[in-house]
Short mmCIF file of C-alpha atoms in Angstrom, two decimals:
data_model
loop_
_atom_site.label_atom_id
_atom_site.label_comp_id
_atom_site.label_asym_id
_atom_site.label_seq_id
_atom_site.Cartn_x
_atom_site.Cartn_y
_atom_site.Cartn_z
CA UNK A 1 5.62 -6.49 19.39
CA UNK A 2 8.64 -4.50 20.56
CA UNK A 3 8.86 -1.14 18.74
CA UNK A 4 11.79 1.27 18.56
CA UNK A 5 10.98 4.99 18.00
CA UNK A 6 13.23 6.94 15.61
CA UNK A 7 13.25 10.61 14.67
CA UNK A 8 15.19 13.84 14.73
CA UNK A 9 16.74 14.80 18.08
CA UNK A 10 19.91 16.78 17.37
CA UNK A 11 19.29 20.47 16.83
CA UNK A 12 15.73 20.35 18.18
CA UNK A 13 14.37 21.91 21.39
CA UNK A 14 14.72 19.11 23.93
CA UNK A 15 11.26 19.69 25.40
CA UNK A 16 9.68 19.33 21.97
CA UNK A 17 11.69 16.15 21.35
CA UNK A 18 10.51 14.56 24.60
CA UNK A 19 6.88 15.39 23.76
CA UNK A 20 7.19 14.02 20.23
CA UNK A 21 8.79 10.74 21.33
CA UNK A 22 6.42 10.33 24.29
CA UNK A 23 3.38 10.73 22.03
CA UNK A 24 4.71 8.08 19.65
CA UNK A 25 5.51 5.77 22.55
CA UNK A 26 2.02 6.14 23.98
CA UNK A 27 0.48 5.31 20.59
CA UNK A 28 2.09 1.85 20.69
CA UNK A 29 1.87 1.26 24.45
CA UNK A 30 -1.90 1.73 24.48
CA UNK A 31 -2.12 -1.07 21.91
CA UNK A 32 -0.14 -3.33 24.23
CA UNK A 33 3.25 -3.09 22.52
CA UNK A 34 6.58 -2.74 24.29
CA UNK A 35 8.32 0.49 23.28
CA UNK A 36 11.99 1.45 23.18
CA UNK A 37 12.28 5.23 23.42
CA UNK A 38 15.90 6.24 22.72
CA UNK A 39 15.55 9.27 24.98
CA UNK A 40 15.03 6.90 27.91
CA UNK A 41 18.09 4.72 27.23
CA UNK A 42 20.63 7.48 26.57
CA UNK A 43 21.84 10.64 28.30
CA UNK A 44 22.08 14.19 27.01
CA UNK A 45 25.60 14.27 28.44
CA UNK A 46 26.80 11.45 26.15
CA UNK A 47 28.47 11.92 22.77
CA UNK A 48 26.41 11.33 19.64
CA UNK A 49 28.55 8.25 18.90
CA UNK A 50 27.92 6.71 22.32
CA UNK A 51 24.19 7.33 21.98
CA UNK A 52 24.14 5.68 18.56
CA UNK A 53 25.97 2.59 19.85
CA UNK A 54 23.38 2.16 22.60
CA UNK A 55 20.49 2.90 20.23
CA UNK A 56 21.58 0.53 17.47
CA UNK A 57 22.09 -2.22 20.03
CA UNK A 58 18.56 -1.63 21.35
CA UNK A 59 17.08 -1.43 17.85
CA UNK A 60 18.43 -4.82 16.84
CA UNK A 61 16.45 -6.37 19.69
CA UNK A 62 13.17 -4.94 18.38
CA UNK A 63 10.54 -6.34 16.03
CA UNK A 64 9.77 -2.98 14.40
CA UNK A 65 10.94 0.61 14.10
CA UNK A 66 8.55 3.56 13.99
CA UNK A 67 9.90 6.39 11.87
CA UNK A 68 8.65 9.82 12.96
CA UNK A 69 7.84 12.26 10.14
CA UNK A 70 11.13 14.13 10.52
CA UNK A 71 13.40 11.06 10.35
CA UNK A 72 14.90 12.02 6.97
CA UNK A 73 16.30 15.21 8.59
CA UNK A 74 18.33 13.16 11.07
CA UNK A 75 21.69 11.51 10.47
CA UNK A 76 21.02 9.10 13.36
CA UNK A 77 17.48 8.19 12.32
CA UNK A 78 18.66 7.54 8.75
CA UNK A 79 21.30 5.18 10.16
CA UNK A 80 18.66 3.47 12.30
CA UNK A 81 16.42 3.12 9.23
CA UNK A 82 19.26 1.58 7.24
CA UNK A 83 20.05 -0.80 10.11
CA UNK A 84 16.40 -1.88 10.25
CA UNK A 85 16.43 -2.56 6.49
CA UNK A 86 19.63 -4.62 6.68
CA UNK A 87 18.44 -6.57 9.73
CA UNK A 88 14.96 -7.27 8.38
CA UNK A 89 13.21 -5.24 11.09
CA UNK A 90 9.68 -4.12 10.14
CA UNK A 91 9.55 -0.40 9.31
CA UNK A 92 6.46 1.64 10.15
CA UNK A 93 6.19 5.25 8.98
CA UNK A 94 4.28 8.01 10.77
CA UNK A 95 1.49 9.37 8.59
#
């Protein structure tokens, strides 16, 4: 299964964000899943809009999306969640 990780990035300490997304990625990788970590396919120098275009494109090629606990605090993650719903992508929520 190919899993996209979604959660709050904007306004967070970048080091904390990398740790949070890496931990989620590892959780799926150790079970043999392919993971799409948006921090690895975008650049901090890009605009939010450019990042979202790249992320939504990547998400639509995935089988599932993993929503980190803080996803409801993120404009981008809410958009990714909505995209997953519309596209019939399985949604998994962090406990």
